[in-house]
Each structure stands twice: as C-alpha cells, then as structure tokens.
Short mmCIF file of C-alpha atoms in Angstrom, two decimals:
data_model
loop_
_atom_site.label_atom_id
_atom_site.label_comp_id
_atom_site.label_asym_id
_atom_site.label_seq_id
_atom_site.Cartn_x
_atom_site.Cartn_y
_atom_site.Cartn_z
CA MET A 35 -11.88 22.00 -0.02
CA LEU A 36 -8.42 22.59 -1.58
CA GLU A 37 -7.85 26.32 -0.77
CA SER A 38 -4.06 26.55 -0.61
CA PRO A 39 -1.06 25.83 -2.74
CA LEU A 40 -0.33 22.09 -2.76
CA MET A 41 3.04 22.41 -0.89
CA ASP A 42 1.32 24.45 1.79
CA ILE A 43 -1.27 21.63 2.20
CA LEU A 44 1.43 19.09 2.56
CA SER A 45 3.31 21.22 5.19
CA ARG A 46 0.19 21.81 7.15
CA ARG A 47 -0.93 18.12 7.18
CA LEU A 48 2.60 17.06 8.12
CA ALA A 49 2.80 19.58 10.88
CA ASP A 50 -0.48 18.39 12.26
CA ALA A 51 0.80 14.82 12.36
CA ALA A 52 4.25 15.98 13.84
CA GLN A 53 2.39 17.38 16.89
CA ARG A 54 1.61 13.82 17.98
CA VAL A 55 5.14 12.46 17.44
CA ARG A 56 7.54 12.04 20.34
CA GLY A 57 11.02 13.27 20.17
CA MET A 58 10.74 15.72 17.30
CA ARG A 59 13.72 18.11 17.42
CA ASN A 60 13.93 21.62 16.03
CA ASN A 61 17.29 22.83 17.42
CA GLU A 62 19.58 21.08 14.89
CA SER A 63 21.03 22.36 11.65
CA LEU A 64 18.31 20.45 9.93
CA SER A 65 15.17 20.09 12.04
CA ASP A 66 13.26 16.81 12.00
CA PHE A 67 10.28 18.46 10.38
CA ASP A 68 12.34 19.98 7.61
CA PHE A 69 14.12 16.73 7.05
CA ALA A 70 10.76 14.90 6.75
CA LEU A 71 9.31 17.57 4.40
CA ALA A 72 12.56 17.64 2.29
CA GLY A 73 12.52 13.84 2.00
CA ILE A 74 9.00 13.94 0.41
CA CYS A 75 9.93 16.77 -1.83
CA ARG A 76 13.00 14.83 -2.97
CA VAL A 77 10.71 11.90 -4.12
CA LEU A 78 8.30 14.31 -5.92
CA SER A 79 11.13 16.09 -7.72
CA LYS A 80 12.48 14.98 -11.13
CA SER A 81 16.08 15.01 -9.94
CA ARG A 82 18.05 11.89 -10.97
CA SER A 83 20.09 11.82 -7.78
CA GLY A 84 20.03 13.13 -4.22
CA ARG A 85 23.15 15.33 -4.94
CA GLU A 86 21.49 16.83 -8.01
CA TRP A 87 18.42 17.65 -5.96
CA LEU A 88 20.38 19.34 -3.16
CA ARG A 89 22.24 21.29 -5.70
CA CYS A 90 19.18 22.52 -7.59
CA ASP A 91 16.47 22.66 -4.95
CA GLU A 92 15.01 26.11 -4.38
CA PHE A 93 13.11 25.42 -1.18
CA PHE A 94 15.71 23.94 1.15
CA GLU A 95 19.27 24.98 1.85
CA ILE A 96 20.68 21.63 3.04
CA ALA A 97 24.36 20.63 2.94
CA ARG A 98 24.94 17.27 1.22
CA SER A 99 26.70 15.81 4.32
CA THR A 100 23.87 17.00 6.62
CA PHE A 101 21.20 15.34 4.61
CA PHE A 102 22.93 11.98 4.10
CA ASP A 103 24.06 11.97 7.82
CA ALA A 104 20.44 12.37 8.72
CA LEU A 105 19.59 9.42 6.53
CA GLN A 106 21.84 7.27 8.58
CA SER A 107 20.63 8.46 11.99
CA ALA A 108 18.82 5.77 13.95
CA ARG A 109 17.02 8.52 16.06
CA ARG A 110 15.83 10.26 12.84
CA GLY A 111 14.78 6.90 11.56
CA GLY A 112 12.51 6.31 14.51
CA VAL A 113 11.02 9.86 14.16
CA VAL A 114 10.49 9.43 10.50
CA ARG A 115 8.68 6.17 11.05
CA GLU A 116 6.34 7.43 13.70
CA LEU A 117 5.63 10.60 11.62
CA ALA A 118 4.80 8.45 8.56
CA HIS A 119 2.32 6.46 10.54
CA ARG A 120 0.62 9.54 12.00
CA PHE A 121 0.57 11.26 8.59
CA ALA A 122 -1.02 8.24 6.97
CA ALA A 123 -3.59 7.88 9.77
CA GLU A 124 -4.68 11.47 9.44
CA LEU A 125 -4.97 11.34 5.70
CA ALA A 126 -6.99 8.08 5.92
CA GLU A 127 -9.34 9.56 8.49
CA THR A 128 -10.02 12.55 6.20
CA MET A 129 -10.54 10.26 3.22
CA ARG A 130 -12.90 7.97 5.09
CA ALA A 131 -14.91 11.04 6.32
CA GLY A 132 -15.31 11.88 2.64
CA GLY A 133 -16.68 8.44 1.80
CA VAL A 134 -13.55 6.82 0.36
CA ASP A 135 -13.46 3.05 0.86
CA PHE A 136 -12.12 0.84 -1.92
CA ILE A 137 -13.50 -2.31 -0.34
CA ALA A 138 -16.95 -0.92 0.48
CA ASP A 139 -18.43 -3.91 -1.49
CA ILE A 140 -17.75 -5.99 1.66
CA PRO A 141 -19.75 -4.06 4.30
CA THR A 142 -18.76 -6.60 7.02
CA LEU A 143 -15.20 -5.13 6.95
CA ALA A 144 -16.34 -1.46 7.30
CA ASP A 145 -14.89 -1.23 10.79
CA VAL A 146 -12.11 -3.76 10.38
CA GLU A 147 -8.48 -2.78 9.61
CA VAL A 148 -7.67 -4.74 6.42
CA ILE A 149 -4.03 -4.66 5.39
CA ALA A 150 -2.36 -6.08 2.22
CA VAL A 151 1.26 -7.00 2.67
CA ASP A 152 3.93 -7.65 0.03
CA GLY A 153 7.65 -7.25 -0.50
CA HIS A 154 9.08 -4.86 -3.11
CA GLU A 155 12.58 -4.80 -4.49
CA ILE A 156 14.61 -1.94 -5.95
CA GLU A 157 18.13 -1.62 -7.31
CA HIS A 158 21.11 -1.62 -4.92
CA PRO A 159 22.72 1.77 -4.01
CA GLN A 160 25.78 2.96 -5.81
CA HIS A 161 28.25 1.91 -3.09
CA ALA A 162 26.56 -1.32 -1.99
CA GLU A 163 28.48 -4.30 -0.75
CA ARG A 164 28.72 -7.40 -2.89
CA ASN A 165 27.70 -10.82 -1.72
CA ALA A 166 30.02 -13.87 -1.38
CA LYS A 167 29.81 -14.47 -5.12
CA GLY A 168 30.83 -11.00 -5.88
CA LYS A 169 27.44 -9.93 -7.02
CA PHE A 170 25.12 -7.14 -5.90
CA THR A 171 21.76 -7.93 -4.34
CA SER A 172 18.57 -5.86 -4.62
CA VAL A 173 17.16 -3.99 -1.74
CA LYS A 174 13.80 -5.49 -0.51
CA THR A 175 11.38 -3.84 1.77
CA ILE A 176 8.01 -5.22 3.03
CA TYR A 177 5.14 -2.74 2.55
CA GLN A 178 1.62 -2.76 4.08
CA MET A 179 -1.35 -1.11 2.36
CA ASP A 180 -4.63 -0.07 4.02
CA MET A 181 -7.09 -1.67 1.60
CA HIS A 182 -9.84 0.81 2.61
CA SER A 183 -7.86 3.98 1.65
CA GLY A 184 -5.07 2.65 -0.67
CA LEU A 185 -2.43 4.31 1.56
CA SER A 186 0.80 2.50 2.15
CA LEU A 187 3.59 2.22 4.71
CA PRO A 188 6.96 0.39 4.80
CA LEU A 189 6.78 -2.35 7.42
CA ALA A 190 10.34 -3.73 7.54
CA ARG A 191 13.61 -4.13 5.57
CA VAL A 192 14.40 -7.64 4.46
CA GLY A 193 17.94 -8.78 5.04
CA GLU A 194 21.09 -6.63 4.89
CA ASP A 195 23.25 -5.06 2.16
CA GLY A 196 24.69 -7.92 0.10
CA LEU A 197 22.52 -10.54 1.79
CA LYS A 198 19.16 -12.01 0.72
CA ALA A 199 16.62 -13.15 3.30
CA HIS A 200 13.08 -14.40 3.63
CA GLU A 201 10.16 -11.97 4.27
CA TRP A 202 8.45 -14.05 7.01
CA PRO A 203 10.85 -13.48 9.95
CA PRO A 204 10.85 -9.67 9.86
CA PHE A 205 7.10 -9.57 9.21
CA LYS A 206 6.44 -11.94 12.10
CA ARG A 207 8.72 -9.87 14.42
CA GLN A 208 6.93 -6.58 13.44
CA LEU A 209 3.42 -8.08 13.95
CA SER A 210 4.29 -9.63 17.26
CA GLU A 211 5.61 -6.25 18.44
CA ARG A 212 2.46 -4.50 17.31
CA ILE A 213 0.20 -7.02 19.05
CA LYS A 214 2.32 -6.80 22.26
CA GLY A 215 1.70 -3.02 22.54
CA ARG A 216 -1.91 -3.09 21.46
CA LYS A 217 -4.36 -1.65 24.06
CA ARG A 218 -7.61 -2.56 22.34
CA HIS A 219 -8.40 -5.71 20.58
CA SER A 220 -10.18 -4.37 17.50
CA PRO A 221 -9.78 -6.90 14.58
CA LEU A 222 -6.85 -6.88 12.16
CA PHE A 223 -7.05 -8.67 8.89
CA TYR A 224 -3.92 -9.38 6.83
CA VAL A 225 -4.12 -10.33 3.20
CA LEU A 226 -0.89 -11.94 2.18
CA ASP A 227 0.89 -14.01 -0.31
CA ARG A 228 2.04 -17.58 0.33
CA ALA A 229 5.40 -16.48 1.84
CA TYR A 230 3.54 -15.70 5.07
CA VAL A 231 1.80 -19.11 5.77
CA ASP A 232 2.38 -20.39 9.31
CA ILE A 233 -0.77 -22.15 10.58
CA ALA A 234 0.42 -22.47 14.18
CA PHE A 235 1.31 -18.67 14.35
CA TRP A 236 -1.95 -17.58 12.68
CA ASP A 237 -4.02 -19.82 14.93
CA LYS A 238 -2.39 -18.15 17.95
CA MET A 239 -3.03 -14.68 16.36
CA GLY A 240 -6.68 -15.55 15.83
CA ARG A 241 -7.13 -15.69 19.64
CA LYS A 242 -5.94 -12.08 19.66
CA ASN A 243 -8.49 -11.01 17.00
CA VAL A 244 -5.83 -10.97 14.18
CA PHE A 245 -6.74 -12.93 11.04
CA MET A 246 -5.14 -13.80 7.69
CA LEU A 247 -6.03 -14.65 4.10
CA THR A 248 -3.64 -16.17 1.57
CA ARG A 249 -3.35 -18.77 -1.20
CA TYR A 250 -3.49 -22.41 -0.20
CA LYS A 251 -0.30 -24.52 -0.67
CA GLU A 252 -0.91 -28.01 -2.05
CA ASN A 253 1.78 -29.52 0.26
CA MET A 254 -0.07 -28.23 3.51
CA ASN A 255 -1.57 -31.72 4.14
CA PRO A 256 -4.45 -31.06 6.56
CA MET A 257 -5.37 -33.81 8.91
CA MET A 258 -9.08 -33.11 8.45
CA LYS A 259 -11.11 -31.54 5.63
CA GLN A 260 -14.73 -31.04 6.54
CA PRO A 261 -17.37 -29.43 4.13
CA VAL A 262 -18.91 -26.22 5.31
CA ASP A 263 -22.38 -25.13 3.99
CA PHE A 264 -22.62 -21.69 2.28
CA ASP A 265 -25.39 -19.96 0.25
CA ARG A 266 -24.82 -20.98 -3.31
CA LYS A 267 -27.59 -18.65 -4.46
CA ASP A 268 -25.95 -15.53 -3.04
CA PRO A 269 -24.46 -13.59 -5.97
CA ARG A 270 -21.44 -12.82 -3.91
CA ASN A 271 -20.57 -16.50 -3.93
CA ALA A 272 -20.53 -16.76 -7.75
CA GLY A 273 -17.59 -18.96 -8.65
CA VAL A 274 -17.24 -20.70 -5.23
CA THR A 275 -17.14 -24.35 -5.73
CA GLY A 276 -16.41 -25.54 -2.19
CA CYS A 277 -15.86 -24.42 1.44
CA PHE A 278 -14.10 -26.56 3.96
CA LEU A 279 -12.82 -26.48 7.60
CA LEU A 280 -9.30 -27.72 7.75
CA SER A 281 -7.42 -29.10 10.85
CA PHE A 282 -3.63 -29.31 10.82
CA ALA A 283 -2.43 -31.95 13.34
CA GLY A 284 -2.37 -29.86 16.50
CA LEU A 285 -1.25 -26.80 14.68
CA GLY A 286 -4.57 -25.10 14.30
CA MET A 287 -7.53 -24.77 12.03
CA ALA A 288 -8.44 -22.67 9.02
CA TYR A 289 -10.98 -22.48 6.19
CA LEU A 290 -10.31 -23.44 2.63
CA ILE A 291 -12.23 -21.73 -0.14
CA GLU A 292 -12.21 -23.29 -3.65
CA TYR A 293 -13.06 -20.81 -6.32
CA THR A 294 -13.28 -20.92 -10.06
CA ASP A 295 -13.25 -17.46 -11.82
CA PRO A 296 -16.52 -17.14 -13.63
CA GLU A 297 -14.84 -15.21 -16.40
CA SER A 298 -11.73 -17.26 -17.19
CA SER A 299 -12.50 -20.60 -15.45
CA THR A 300 -9.15 -20.32 -13.64
CA GLU A 301 -9.15 -22.32 -10.36
CA TYR A 302 -7.91 -20.82 -7.10
CA LYS A 303 -7.66 -22.10 -3.55
CA PHE A 304 -7.61 -19.71 -0.64
CA ILE A 305 -7.00 -20.36 3.07
CA THR A 306 -8.17 -17.98 5.86
CA THR A 307 -8.68 -17.86 9.59
CA ALA A 308 -11.51 -15.33 9.28
CA THR A 309 -15.14 -16.62 9.85
CA GLN A 310 -17.49 -13.67 9.20
CA LEU A 311 -17.30 -13.30 5.50
CA GLN A 312 -18.97 -15.08 2.59
CA PRO A 313 -16.52 -17.42 0.79
CA GLY A 314 -17.02 -15.27 -2.39
CA GLU A 315 -16.04 -12.18 -0.44
CA ILE A 316 -12.81 -13.97 0.67
CA ALA A 317 -11.91 -14.69 -2.94
CA TRP A 318 -12.60 -11.18 -4.09
CA LEU A 319 -10.64 -9.64 -1.13
CA TYR A 320 -7.61 -11.66 -2.13
CA PHE A 321 -7.85 -10.29 -5.74
CA CYS A 322 -8.05 -6.78 -4.26
CA ARG A 323 -4.64 -7.49 -2.60
CA TRP A 324 -2.99 -7.16 -6.07
CA ARG A 325 -3.79 -3.38 -5.89
CA ILE A 326 -0.57 -3.03 -3.89
CA GLU A 327 1.28 -3.77 -7.12
CA LYS A 328 -0.24 -0.62 -8.57
CA THR A 329 1.31 1.28 -5.73
CA PHE A 330 4.73 -0.31 -6.39
CA ASP A 331 4.39 0.59 -10.09
CA THR A 332 3.77 4.21 -9.12
CA PHE A 333 6.77 4.23 -6.83
CA GLU A 334 9.20 2.65 -9.28
CA ASN A 335 8.10 3.93 -12.67
CA ASP A 336 6.16 7.17 -12.23
CA LEU A 337 8.07 8.54 -9.22
CA GLU A 338 11.24 6.93 -10.56
CA GLU A 339 12.28 5.52 -7.18
CA GLY A 340 13.71 2.32 -8.43
CA LYS A 341 17.14 2.64 -6.86
CA ALA A 342 18.29 2.85 -3.16
CA ARG A 343 20.04 6.14 -2.30
CA ALA A 344 22.28 4.92 0.47
CA THR A 345 23.60 1.84 2.20
CA GLY A 346 22.32 0.48 5.42
CA ASN A 347 18.89 -0.49 6.74
CA THR A 348 18.24 2.77 8.46
CA ALA A 349 18.78 4.97 5.39
CA GLN A 350 16.88 2.52 3.10
CA LEU A 351 13.88 2.35 5.47
CA GLN A 352 13.79 6.18 5.71
CA GLN A 353 13.82 6.33 1.87
CA ALA A 354 10.89 3.89 1.78
CA HIS A 355 8.99 6.06 4.24
CA PHE A 356 9.63 9.18 2.14
CA ILE A 357 8.43 7.29 -1.03
CA SER A 358 5.23 5.99 0.60
CA ARG A 359 4.48 9.39 2.11
CA ALA A 360 4.76 11.08 -1.28
CA GLY A 361 2.54 8.36 -2.80
CA ASN A 362 -0.01 8.71 -0.02
CA PHE A 363 -0.18 12.54 -0.46
CA LEU A 364 -0.71 12.04 -4.18
CA ARG A 365 -3.55 9.60 -3.49
CA TYR A 366 -5.08 11.95 -0.93
CA ILE A 367 -5.03 15.00 -3.20
CA ALA A 368 -6.61 12.88 -6.02
CA GLN A 369 -9.48 11.91 -3.68
CA MET A 370 -9.86 15.50 -2.44
CA LEU A 371 -10.15 16.71 -5.97
CA ASP A 372 -12.90 14.13 -6.59
CA ILE A 373 -14.84 14.71 -3.36
CA HIS A 374 -14.70 18.50 -3.08
CA HIS A 375 -14.27 19.71 -6.72
CA GLY A 376 -15.78 16.96 -8.84
CA LEU A 377 -12.42 16.49 -10.58
CA ARG A 378 -12.22 12.68 -10.94
CA ASP A 379 -9.73 10.89 -13.15
CA GLY A 380 -12.57 10.21 -15.62
CA LYS A 381 -10.34 9.12 -18.46
CA VAL A 382 -9.07 6.16 -16.39
CA VAL A 383 -12.55 5.19 -15.30
CA ARG A 384 -13.89 5.29 -18.90
CA LYS A 385 -11.01 3.29 -20.17
CA TYR A 386 -11.53 0.59 -17.55
CA GLN A 387 -15.28 0.64 -18.19
CA ARG A 388 -14.71 -0.03 -21.93
CA HIS A 389 -12.31 -2.81 -21.06
CA LEU A 390 -14.94 -4.38 -18.78
CA GLU A 391 -17.52 -4.25 -21.60
CA ILE A 392 -15.15 -6.00 -23.99
CA ARG A 393 -14.41 -8.67 -21.29
CA GLU A 394 -18.10 -9.16 -20.53
CA ALA A 395 -18.95 -9.58 -24.24
CA ALA A 396 -16.05 -12.13 -24.62
CA ALA A 397 -17.14 -13.98 -21.52
CA ALA A 398 -20.77 -14.09 -22.65
CA GLY A 399 -19.63 -15.50 -26.01
CA LYS A 400 -18.17 -18.49 -24.01
CA GLY A 401 -21.19 -18.92 -21.80
CA ARG A 402 -19.41 -17.22 -18.85
CA CYS A 403 -19.83 -14.00 -16.89
CA LEU A 404 -17.79 -11.44 -14.88
CA SER A 405 -17.47 -11.39 -11.16
CA PRO A 406 -20.28 -9.45 -9.48
CA PHE A 407 -17.65 -7.47 -7.58
CA LEU A 408 -16.19 -5.87 -10.68
CA ASP A 409 -17.30 -2.21 -10.47
CA ALA A 410 -15.33 0.54 -12.27
CA GLY A 411 -16.74 3.16 -9.85
CA ARG A 412 -15.32 1.64 -6.69
CA ARG A 413 -12.11 0.40 -8.17
CA MET A 414 -8.84 1.75 -6.72
CA ALA A 415 -7.33 2.85 -10.02
CA LYS A 416 -3.63 3.45 -10.41
CA LEU A 417 -2.68 7.13 -10.27
CA SER A 418 -2.20 8.23 -13.93
CA LEU A 419 1.06 9.63 -14.96
CA GLN A 420 -0.75 12.64 -16.47
CA TYR A 421 -2.12 13.45 -13.01
CA ILE A 422 1.31 13.11 -11.37
CA ARG A 423 2.93 15.36 -13.99
CA CYS A 424 0.21 17.98 -13.38
CA PHE A 425 0.63 17.67 -9.66
CA ARG A 426 4.45 18.09 -9.82
CA LYS A 427 4.04 21.20 -12.02
CA HIS A 428 1.88 23.00 -9.56
CA PHE A 429 3.46 21.54 -6.36
CA PHE A 430 6.87 23.01 -7.15
CA GLY A 431 5.45 26.09 -8.87
CA LYS A 432 3.46 26.88 -5.64
CA SER A 433 0.43 27.65 -7.82
CA PRO A 434 -2.69 29.10 -6.16
CA PRO A 435 -5.77 26.78 -6.04
CA GLU A 436 -7.57 28.60 -8.84
CA THR A 437 -4.63 27.94 -11.14
CA TYR A 438 -4.08 24.22 -10.35
CA LEU A 439 -7.75 23.42 -10.20
CA ALA A 440 -8.24 24.90 -13.68
CA ASP A 441 -5.23 22.77 -14.93
CA PHE A 442 -6.26 19.55 -13.24
CA GLY A 443 -9.66 19.54 -15.05
CA PRO A 444 -8.34 18.87 -18.54
CA ALA A 445 -5.59 16.60 -17.14
CA LEU A 446 -8.16 14.37 -15.50
CA ARG A 447 -10.87 14.42 -18.10
CA ALA A 448 -8.97 13.18 -21.10
CA TYR A 449 -5.60 11.86 -22.30
CA LEU A 450 -3.61 14.86 -23.64
#
C-alpha cells in the first residue's frame, strides 16, 4: 500500500538499499545519501539546467561547486553505482512479489535473469572537447534492462569525450568482471543487438551458464547447418519456418531460428546459445527487447534528459545512474498503484487494445494473423506523460496519499 508522500517513499526505499552499500559516508558537507537523493530529484524536476535546479530547489541546500565536484568524484561514482544496483534489486523484488512479470508468457524463464542490452546516446555537455575534425561527439552509455520488471541500469560508458568507440569492448569487460565475481551459477540470458556477436566468447560463456540471443548476420558463414526438429503444431511456434544447429569452425555452436512474422510476413533470423526455449519463444523474446527503447524515450523526451551535464566518464555515468533510478521509481510507483489501489493506466491499455483490433482485422483481410504472444494485459507499456506530470506534481508538493491517489485516478483512466 502507498501510505506516505511519494518523496518519503523514495527516501525510505533508498535508505533501505543504502544499508547494504559499502563505503557510504555521512560526515561530508554533502553526504552520499543526500547526493544520491538529490541526483534523483534533479532528474524528476523540470529545471532546464543543474544550476537552475540548485538555485530554485527547496529541499536541498547544496553549493554548486559541491554538487559538481561530487559528480566528478570516483569514490562517489562507485557508491552511486552500487546503490543503484541495490535500489533496483529491492524494487524488482517487491514488484515480483506483487506478480509483476512482463515476460510471464515464457514460463521457462521465470527463474532466469533475462537482460536486454542496448546503447543510448545523448547530446554532449556544454564544455565538451571536440574531436580531431573539430566536431562534438555524442555521449553514449550502454544500459541493461531487467525484462521481467522493466527496471534499467547503466552498464558502461562507451568511449571518451570527443572520441567514438564500439559498444562491444566495454560490454565484454563488464560481463567478464561480473562472471569472475559470481558465487553461484544461476543462469543469465542476454538479449542483444548485432553489435554484440562473438561466437567464441558466447560459447565460452555458455559453459558458465550465460547465454545470448541476437539477430543473425548473413556474413557469419557457419561450417555446419543441421536441421533441428520442433513442434510445428505448438501455437507458440507460429511463424517459425526453420530451426538449425550451427557450427562455426572451432569457434563454437549456436542455434539459428528462421521466423516469418504471421502478421506482416517480414522475415527474421535469430541466433542463440540457449537450448531450453521453443523457437517461437526465442523470436518473441527478441521482439520484447525493443521495450528498452521505450525506456530511452522516457529518459530523453519525458524526463528531458537528452544532454550530458558534465564532462568526463565518471560524471556522465553518475548522471546515467540518476536517470535510470528516477525512471525505475516511476515504474515502481505505477505498478504499486495498479497492484494495491487498482489504479492502472487504463487509457494506454485501451488504446493499445483498439490498435490490436485494427491490426487483427487488417491481417485477417490478407489471410494472416497476429502473434499469439500479443497480449495488451501483459505488455510493458511506456509510462504515459500524463502519469509522469501527475507524479511530479505530487512528488514535489509532498502531497499526502489520499490527495495523490485521488488525482492519479482521473490521470490514469482517460486522456485529459
């Protein structure tokens, strides 16, 4: 139940997570906890710049130099990172206990950590360095999203100020570090785009219970392509036209899924090292990866975090952690409103359902059908701007629960 002002709920959940973070300090002019809380509030505010926010904020008295020095602190960066992971894990646990699972249509994955990964670019900071051609480069960060809960975390910064780089090396480095320190070998399943294909690496990871799914590249040239039987009568495999075991000249093995969308007849090819799923489930899981783009859209357009605040990887990664933490808390509150108060974003669900009905009629007219996995009820909808506006109003107004619950009702039922 939501029984406190929204800011108090955030403070309490953040404090619970902070108890499990090593190295938290309280004896500085700006404590680590206040810095973390202030960073989230900065994202949720409507201020156009950090300086404007510091000047107008009513909840924190922070000197501009203190806040921006903290952004550049490597020690603070480590604390912020660990706190973000603890915070997301606690929110995800609460959501799961409430029955939230956006990939529940694939029950085999109920106890598997399934992670979508993608890079996201924002505009360079005001005082960024130019590259060798005298041009500015965007700031790219790799994010991961828990596909069960929809909660996200920044994984790594790509490149440096003024320099472009590929996403694969920092991702590979981060994953290798995670595997090295892992005490138990529960499965990990990464759903990725083609930038992360390395058959030899993923074959090695498979022996450590880490698997991948991505799009097939036509230039991969497998040494062997052996057909694999699958149940063509299973409705989950609608659209699957072929399943094959591939071998890559001593590099490793993987499965190829050939799929034709039953609605549009668009052809896709997927490659995976996982073995326990139906081929149709593999295809659907990849399409679910695109939900991370909804998260990026919320970050950039609704929270208006489309520009880096400071130079340097440390500051930019901290900004990414603050953004994802704010987005995660918004997602968490939306689910708590649904679970405990029956306040679901019904207008978004109804709009999507009408859209599905139109698509189904159009497909039927062409002798086609929709994917059996399409279900408006279990879909991870993008957070509506109307919900975010209502949240901001009551978050910064410190409204009591009876006030904000009464206001969320109309905001979630219909477009105003």
